[in-house]
PDB file of C-alpha atoms and ligand atoms in Angstrom:
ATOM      1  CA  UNK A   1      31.517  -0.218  -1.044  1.00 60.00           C
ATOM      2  CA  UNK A   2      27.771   0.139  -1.181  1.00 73.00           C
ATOM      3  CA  UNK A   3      25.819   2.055   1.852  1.00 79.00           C
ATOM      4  CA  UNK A   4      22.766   0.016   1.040  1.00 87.00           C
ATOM      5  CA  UNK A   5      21.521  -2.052   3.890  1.00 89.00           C
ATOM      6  CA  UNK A   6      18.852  -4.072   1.777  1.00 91.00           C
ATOM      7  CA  UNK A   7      16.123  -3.744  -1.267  1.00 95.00           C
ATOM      8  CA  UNK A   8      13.026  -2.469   0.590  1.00 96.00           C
ATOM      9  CA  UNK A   9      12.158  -0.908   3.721  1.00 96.00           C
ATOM     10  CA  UNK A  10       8.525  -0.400   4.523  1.00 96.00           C
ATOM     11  CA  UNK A  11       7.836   2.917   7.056  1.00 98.00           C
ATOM     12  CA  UNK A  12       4.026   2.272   9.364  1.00 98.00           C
ATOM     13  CA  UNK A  13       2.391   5.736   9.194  1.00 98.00           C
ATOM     14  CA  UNK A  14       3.382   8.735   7.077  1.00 98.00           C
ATOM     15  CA  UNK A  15       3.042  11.471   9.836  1.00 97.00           C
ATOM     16  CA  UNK A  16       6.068  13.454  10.966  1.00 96.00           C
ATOM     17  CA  UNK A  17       7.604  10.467  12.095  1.00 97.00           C
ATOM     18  CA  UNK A  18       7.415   8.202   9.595  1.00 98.00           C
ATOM     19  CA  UNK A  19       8.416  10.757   6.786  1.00 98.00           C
ATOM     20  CA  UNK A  20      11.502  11.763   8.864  1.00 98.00           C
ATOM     21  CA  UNK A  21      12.103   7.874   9.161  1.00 98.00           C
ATOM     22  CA  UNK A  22      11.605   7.428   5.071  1.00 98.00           C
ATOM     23  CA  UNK A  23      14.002  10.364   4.356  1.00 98.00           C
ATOM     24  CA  UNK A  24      16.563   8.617   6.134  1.00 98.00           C
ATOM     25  CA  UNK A  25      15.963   5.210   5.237  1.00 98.00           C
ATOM     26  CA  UNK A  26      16.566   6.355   1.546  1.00 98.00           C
ATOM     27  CA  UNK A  27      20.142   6.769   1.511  1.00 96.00           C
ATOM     28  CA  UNK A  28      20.374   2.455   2.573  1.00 97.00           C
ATOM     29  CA  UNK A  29      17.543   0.761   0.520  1.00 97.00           C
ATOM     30  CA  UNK A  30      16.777   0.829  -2.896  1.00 97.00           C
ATOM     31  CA  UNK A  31      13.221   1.355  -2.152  1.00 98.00           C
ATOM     32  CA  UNK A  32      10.863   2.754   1.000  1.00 98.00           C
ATOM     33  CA  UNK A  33       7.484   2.168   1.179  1.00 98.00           C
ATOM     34  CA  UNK A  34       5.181   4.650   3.154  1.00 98.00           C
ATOM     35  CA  UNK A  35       1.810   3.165   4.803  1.00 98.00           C
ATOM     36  CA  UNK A  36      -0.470   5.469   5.630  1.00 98.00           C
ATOM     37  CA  UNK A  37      -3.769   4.263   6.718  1.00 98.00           C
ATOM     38  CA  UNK A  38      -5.791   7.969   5.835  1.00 98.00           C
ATOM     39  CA  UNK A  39      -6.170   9.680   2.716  1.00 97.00           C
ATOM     40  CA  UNK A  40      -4.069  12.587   2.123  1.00 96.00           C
ATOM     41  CA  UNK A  41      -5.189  15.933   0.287  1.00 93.00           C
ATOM     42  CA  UNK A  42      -2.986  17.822  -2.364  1.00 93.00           C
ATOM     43  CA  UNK A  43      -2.647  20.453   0.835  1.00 94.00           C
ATOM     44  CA  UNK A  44      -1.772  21.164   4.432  1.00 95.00           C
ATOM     45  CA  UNK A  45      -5.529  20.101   5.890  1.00 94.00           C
ATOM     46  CA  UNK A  46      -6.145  18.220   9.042  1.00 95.00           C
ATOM     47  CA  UNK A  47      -7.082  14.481   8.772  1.00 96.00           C
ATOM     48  CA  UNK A  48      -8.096  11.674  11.438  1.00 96.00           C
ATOM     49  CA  UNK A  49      -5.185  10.407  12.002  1.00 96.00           C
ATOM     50  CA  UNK A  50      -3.949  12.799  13.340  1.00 96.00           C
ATOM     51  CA  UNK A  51      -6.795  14.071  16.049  1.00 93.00           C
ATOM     52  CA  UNK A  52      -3.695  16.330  17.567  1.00 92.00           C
ATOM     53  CA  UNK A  53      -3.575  18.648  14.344  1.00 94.00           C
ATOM     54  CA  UNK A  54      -6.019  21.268  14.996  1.00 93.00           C
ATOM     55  CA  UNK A  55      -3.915  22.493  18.033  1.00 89.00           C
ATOM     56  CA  UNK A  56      -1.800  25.142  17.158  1.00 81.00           C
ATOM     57  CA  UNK A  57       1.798  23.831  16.483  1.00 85.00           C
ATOM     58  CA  UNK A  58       5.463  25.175  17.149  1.00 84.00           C
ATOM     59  CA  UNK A  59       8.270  23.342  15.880  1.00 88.00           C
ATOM     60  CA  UNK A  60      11.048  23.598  18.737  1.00 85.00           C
ATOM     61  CA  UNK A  61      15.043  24.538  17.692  1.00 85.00           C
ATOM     62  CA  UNK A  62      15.824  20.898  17.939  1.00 89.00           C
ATOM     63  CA  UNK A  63      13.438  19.559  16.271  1.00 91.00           C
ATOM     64  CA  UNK A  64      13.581  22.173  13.032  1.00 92.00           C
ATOM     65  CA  UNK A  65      17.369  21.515  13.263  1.00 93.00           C
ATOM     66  CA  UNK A  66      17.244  17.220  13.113  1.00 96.00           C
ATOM     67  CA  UNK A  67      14.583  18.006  10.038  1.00 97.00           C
ATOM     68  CA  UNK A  68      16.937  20.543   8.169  1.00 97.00           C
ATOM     69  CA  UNK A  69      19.666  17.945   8.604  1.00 98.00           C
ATOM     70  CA  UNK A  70      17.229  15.228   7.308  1.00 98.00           C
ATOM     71  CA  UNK A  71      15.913  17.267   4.593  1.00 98.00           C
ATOM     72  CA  UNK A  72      18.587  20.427   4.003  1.00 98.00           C
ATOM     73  CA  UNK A  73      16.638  23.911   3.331  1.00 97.00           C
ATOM     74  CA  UNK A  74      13.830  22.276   5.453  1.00 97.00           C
ATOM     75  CA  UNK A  75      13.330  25.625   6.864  1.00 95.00           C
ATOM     76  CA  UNK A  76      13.122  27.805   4.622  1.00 96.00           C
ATOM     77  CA  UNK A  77      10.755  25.811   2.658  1.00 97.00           C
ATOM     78  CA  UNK A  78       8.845  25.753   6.062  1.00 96.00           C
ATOM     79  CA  UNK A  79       8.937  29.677   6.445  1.00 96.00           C
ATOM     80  CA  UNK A  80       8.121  29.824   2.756  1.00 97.00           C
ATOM     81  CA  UNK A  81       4.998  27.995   3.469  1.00 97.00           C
ATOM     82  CA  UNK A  82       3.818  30.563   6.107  1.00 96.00           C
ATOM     83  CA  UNK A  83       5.434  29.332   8.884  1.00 95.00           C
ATOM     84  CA  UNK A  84       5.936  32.242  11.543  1.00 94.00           C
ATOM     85  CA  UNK A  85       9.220  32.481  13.702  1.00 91.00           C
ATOM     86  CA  UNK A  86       8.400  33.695  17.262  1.00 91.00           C
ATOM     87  CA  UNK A  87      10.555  34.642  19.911  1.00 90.00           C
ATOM     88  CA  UNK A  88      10.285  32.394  23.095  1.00 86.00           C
ATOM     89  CA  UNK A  89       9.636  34.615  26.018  1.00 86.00           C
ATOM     90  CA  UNK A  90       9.414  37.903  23.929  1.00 90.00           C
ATOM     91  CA  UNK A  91       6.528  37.413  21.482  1.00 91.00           C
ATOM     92  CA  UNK A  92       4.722  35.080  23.343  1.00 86.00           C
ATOM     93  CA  UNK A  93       3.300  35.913  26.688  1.00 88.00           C
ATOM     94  CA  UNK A  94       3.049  33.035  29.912  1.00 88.00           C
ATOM     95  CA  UNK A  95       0.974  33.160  32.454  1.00 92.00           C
ATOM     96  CA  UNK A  96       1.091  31.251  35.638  1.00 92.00           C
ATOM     97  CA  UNK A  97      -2.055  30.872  38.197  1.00 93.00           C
ATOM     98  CA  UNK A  98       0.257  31.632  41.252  1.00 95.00           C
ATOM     99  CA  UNK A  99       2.433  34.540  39.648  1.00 92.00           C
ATOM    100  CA  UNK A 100       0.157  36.034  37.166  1.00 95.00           C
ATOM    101  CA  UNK A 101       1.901  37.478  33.874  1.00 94.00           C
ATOM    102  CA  UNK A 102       5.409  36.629  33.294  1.00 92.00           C
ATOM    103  CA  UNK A 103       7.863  39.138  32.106  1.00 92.00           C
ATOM    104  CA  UNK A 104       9.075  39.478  28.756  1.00 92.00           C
ATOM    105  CA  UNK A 105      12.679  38.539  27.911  1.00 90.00           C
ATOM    106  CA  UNK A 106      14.786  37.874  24.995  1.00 90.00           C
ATOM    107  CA  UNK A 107      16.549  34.271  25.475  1.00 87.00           C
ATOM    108  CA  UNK A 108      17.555  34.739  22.062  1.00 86.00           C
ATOM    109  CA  UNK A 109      15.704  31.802  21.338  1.00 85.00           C
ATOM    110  CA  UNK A 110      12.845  31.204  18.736  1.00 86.00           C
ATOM    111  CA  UNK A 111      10.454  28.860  17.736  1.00 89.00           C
ATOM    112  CA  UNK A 112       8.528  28.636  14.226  1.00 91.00           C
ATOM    113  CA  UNK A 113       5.078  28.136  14.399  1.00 92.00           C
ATOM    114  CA  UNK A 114       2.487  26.144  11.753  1.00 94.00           C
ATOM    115  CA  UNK A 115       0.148  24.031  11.491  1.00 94.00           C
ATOM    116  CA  UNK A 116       0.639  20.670  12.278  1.00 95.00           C
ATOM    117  CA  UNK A 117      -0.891  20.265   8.562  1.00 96.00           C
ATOM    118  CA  UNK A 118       1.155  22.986   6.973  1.00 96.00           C
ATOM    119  CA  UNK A 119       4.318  21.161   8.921  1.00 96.00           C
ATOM    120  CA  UNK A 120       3.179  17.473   7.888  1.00 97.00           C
ATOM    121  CA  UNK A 121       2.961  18.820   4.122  1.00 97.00           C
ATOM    122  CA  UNK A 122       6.040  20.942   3.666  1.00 97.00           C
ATOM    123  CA  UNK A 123       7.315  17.333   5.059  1.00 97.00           C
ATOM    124  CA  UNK A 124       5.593  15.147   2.225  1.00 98.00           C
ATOM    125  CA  UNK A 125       6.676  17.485   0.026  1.00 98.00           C
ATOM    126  CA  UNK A 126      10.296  17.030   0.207  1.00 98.00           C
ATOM    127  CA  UNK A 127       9.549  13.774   1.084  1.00 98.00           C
ATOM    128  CA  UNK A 128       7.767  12.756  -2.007  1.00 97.00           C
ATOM    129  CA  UNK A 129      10.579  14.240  -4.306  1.00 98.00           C
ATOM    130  CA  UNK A 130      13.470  11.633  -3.113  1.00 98.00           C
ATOM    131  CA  UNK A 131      13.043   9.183  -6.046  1.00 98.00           C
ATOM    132  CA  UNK A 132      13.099   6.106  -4.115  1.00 98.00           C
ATOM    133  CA  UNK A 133      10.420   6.996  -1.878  1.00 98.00           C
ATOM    134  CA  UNK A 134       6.776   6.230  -2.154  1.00 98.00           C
ATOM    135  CA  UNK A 135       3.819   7.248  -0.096  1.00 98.00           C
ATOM    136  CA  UNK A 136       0.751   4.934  -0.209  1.00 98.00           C
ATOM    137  CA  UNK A 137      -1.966   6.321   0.950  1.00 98.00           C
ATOM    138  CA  UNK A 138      -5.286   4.468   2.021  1.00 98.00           C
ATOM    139  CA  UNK A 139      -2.738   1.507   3.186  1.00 97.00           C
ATOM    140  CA  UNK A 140      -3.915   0.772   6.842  1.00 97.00           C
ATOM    141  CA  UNK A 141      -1.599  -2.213   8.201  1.00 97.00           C
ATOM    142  CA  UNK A 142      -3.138  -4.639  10.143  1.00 97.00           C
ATOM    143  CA  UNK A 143      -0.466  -7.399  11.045  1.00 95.00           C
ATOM    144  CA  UNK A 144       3.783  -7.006  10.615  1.00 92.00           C
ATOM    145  CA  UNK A 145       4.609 -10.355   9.048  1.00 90.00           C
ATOM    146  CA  UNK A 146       8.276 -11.674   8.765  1.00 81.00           C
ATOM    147  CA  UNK A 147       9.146 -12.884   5.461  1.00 77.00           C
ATOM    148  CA  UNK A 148      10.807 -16.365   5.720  1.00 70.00           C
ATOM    149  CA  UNK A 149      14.235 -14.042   4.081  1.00 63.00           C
ATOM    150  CA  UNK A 150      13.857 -11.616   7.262  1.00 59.00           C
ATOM    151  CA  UNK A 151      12.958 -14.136   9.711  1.00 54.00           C
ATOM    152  CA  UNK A 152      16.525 -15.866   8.598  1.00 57.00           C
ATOM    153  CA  UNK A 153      18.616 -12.704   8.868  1.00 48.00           C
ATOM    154  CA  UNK A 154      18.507 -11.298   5.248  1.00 45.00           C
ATOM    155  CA  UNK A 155      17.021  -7.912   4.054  1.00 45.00           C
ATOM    156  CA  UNK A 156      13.747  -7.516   2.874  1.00 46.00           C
TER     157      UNK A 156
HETATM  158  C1  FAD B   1      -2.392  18.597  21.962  1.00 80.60           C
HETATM  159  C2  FAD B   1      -1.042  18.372  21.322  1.00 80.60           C
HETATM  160  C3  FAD B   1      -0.218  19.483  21.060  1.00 80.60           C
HETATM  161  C4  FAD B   1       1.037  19.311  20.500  1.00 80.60           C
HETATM  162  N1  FAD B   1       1.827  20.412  20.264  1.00 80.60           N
HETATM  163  C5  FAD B   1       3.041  20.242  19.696  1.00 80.60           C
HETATM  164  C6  FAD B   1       3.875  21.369  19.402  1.00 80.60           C
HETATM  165  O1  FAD B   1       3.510  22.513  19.648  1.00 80.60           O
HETATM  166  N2  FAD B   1       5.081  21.143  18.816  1.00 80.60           N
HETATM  167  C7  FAD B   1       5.523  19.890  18.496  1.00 80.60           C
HETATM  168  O2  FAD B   1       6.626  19.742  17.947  1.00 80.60           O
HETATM  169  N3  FAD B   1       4.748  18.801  18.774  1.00 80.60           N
HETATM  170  C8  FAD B   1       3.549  18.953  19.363  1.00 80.60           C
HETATM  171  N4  FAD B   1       2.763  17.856  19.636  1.00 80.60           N
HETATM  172  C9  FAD B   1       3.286  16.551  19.319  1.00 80.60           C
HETATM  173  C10 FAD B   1       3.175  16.241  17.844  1.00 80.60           C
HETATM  174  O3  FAD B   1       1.876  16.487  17.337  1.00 80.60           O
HETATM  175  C11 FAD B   1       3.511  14.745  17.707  1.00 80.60           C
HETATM  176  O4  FAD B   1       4.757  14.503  18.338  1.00 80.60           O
HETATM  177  C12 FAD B   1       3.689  14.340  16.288  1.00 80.60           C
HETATM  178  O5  FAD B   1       2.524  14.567  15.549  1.00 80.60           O
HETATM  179  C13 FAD B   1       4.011  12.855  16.280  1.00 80.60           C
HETATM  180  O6  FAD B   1       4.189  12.485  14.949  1.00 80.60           O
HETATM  181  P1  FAD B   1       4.263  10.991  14.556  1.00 80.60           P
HETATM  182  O7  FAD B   1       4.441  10.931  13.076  1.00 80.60           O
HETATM  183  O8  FAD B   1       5.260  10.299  15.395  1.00 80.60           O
HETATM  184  O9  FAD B   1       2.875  10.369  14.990  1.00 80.60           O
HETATM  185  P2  FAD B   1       1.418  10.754  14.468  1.00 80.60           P
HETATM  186  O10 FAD B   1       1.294  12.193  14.156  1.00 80.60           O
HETATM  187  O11 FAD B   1       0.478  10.145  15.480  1.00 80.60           O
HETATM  188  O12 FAD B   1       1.296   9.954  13.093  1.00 80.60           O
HETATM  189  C14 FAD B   1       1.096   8.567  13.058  1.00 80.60           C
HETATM  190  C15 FAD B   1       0.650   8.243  11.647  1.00 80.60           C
HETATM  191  O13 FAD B   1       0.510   6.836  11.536  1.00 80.60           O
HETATM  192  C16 FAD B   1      -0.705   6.549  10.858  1.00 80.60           C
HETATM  193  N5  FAD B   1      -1.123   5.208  11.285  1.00 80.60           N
HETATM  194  C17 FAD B   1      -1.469   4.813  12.543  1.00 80.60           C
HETATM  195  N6  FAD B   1      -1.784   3.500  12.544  1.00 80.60           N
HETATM  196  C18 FAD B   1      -1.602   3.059  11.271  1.00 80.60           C
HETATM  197  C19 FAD B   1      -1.751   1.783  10.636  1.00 80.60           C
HETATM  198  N7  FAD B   1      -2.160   0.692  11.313  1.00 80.60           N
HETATM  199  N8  FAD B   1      -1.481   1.667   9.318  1.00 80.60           N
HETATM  200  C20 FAD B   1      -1.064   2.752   8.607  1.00 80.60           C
HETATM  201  N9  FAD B   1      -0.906   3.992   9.151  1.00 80.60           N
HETATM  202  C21 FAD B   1      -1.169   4.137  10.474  1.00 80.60           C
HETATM  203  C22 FAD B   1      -1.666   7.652  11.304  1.00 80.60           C
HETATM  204  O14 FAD B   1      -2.734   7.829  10.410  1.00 80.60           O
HETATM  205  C23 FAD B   1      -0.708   8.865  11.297  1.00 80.60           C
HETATM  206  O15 FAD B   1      -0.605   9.457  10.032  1.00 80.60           O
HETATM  207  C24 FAD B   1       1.504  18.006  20.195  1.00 80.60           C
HETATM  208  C25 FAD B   1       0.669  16.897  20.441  1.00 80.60           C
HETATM  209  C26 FAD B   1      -0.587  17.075  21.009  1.00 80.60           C
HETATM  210  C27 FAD B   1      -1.441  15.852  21.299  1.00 80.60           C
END
């Protein structure tokens, strides 16, 4: 029996979210469209969009572990890239205004740090090479639209 919900499914926004979304959506339609309203560069650089990517960015355990099971090896294509794995608590040092410096401790527990840029493009990257995927970039959507087929219950 065929997974496949319907022909097309069109993804708003091709940031973290809507990639993640896309590489999911692939294994039930024949075809997912990306909208992204910027332009994106051939590398990990900041963009409007996205005002929040010049903060420094670490990707916590659950969310590196929903994006490896989205896109297996996501990880190691991440470190690959220059992502930097940190130890909560041990490599990184907290400071409270009441308390002062917080000791160090080993939770065990580690985070890997990027750029949101470098993140967002090891994304598009695995993104991009599922066949039935396809980023448009430049697309900014204005209005969502039924189509008299969706309105009625059927796939788009
Ligand atoms: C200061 C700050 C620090 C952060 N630090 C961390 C951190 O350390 N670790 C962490 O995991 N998260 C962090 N976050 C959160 C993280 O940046 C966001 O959760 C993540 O970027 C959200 O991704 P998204 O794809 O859902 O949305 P967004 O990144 O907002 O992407 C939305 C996309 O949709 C596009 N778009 C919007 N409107 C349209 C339209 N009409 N048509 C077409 N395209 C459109 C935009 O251009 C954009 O590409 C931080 C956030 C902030 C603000």
């Amino acid at each position: 029996m065929s997974s496949l919900f319907g022909r097309r499914a069109v993804v708003v926004g091709g940031g973290i979210g809507g990639l993640s979304v896309a590489g999911v959506l692939a294994g039930y339609f024949e075809q997912v469209d990306v909208l992204e309203r910027d332009c994106l560069a051939a590398s990990a650089e900041s963009r409007p969009g996205t005002a929040q990517d010049r903060h420094p960015h670490g990707l916590l355990a659950g969310g590196l572990k929903a994006l490896g099971e989205i896109f297996p090896g996501f990880e190691r294509d991440l470190a690959e890239a220059g992502a930097v794995s940190v130890g909560v608590a041990r490599d990184i040092r907290y400071e409270r205004a009441d308390v002062g410096i917080l000791p160090k401790r080993d939770f065990g527990l580690t985070i890997l740090c990027a750029s949101r840029p470098l993140i967002e493009f090891v994304l598009r990257r695995r993104a991009m090479a599922i066949a039935n995927i396809a980023l448009r970039p430049g697309c900014r959507v204005t209005e969502i639209v039924p189509s008299h087929e969706a309105a009625h219950g059927g796939a788009v």
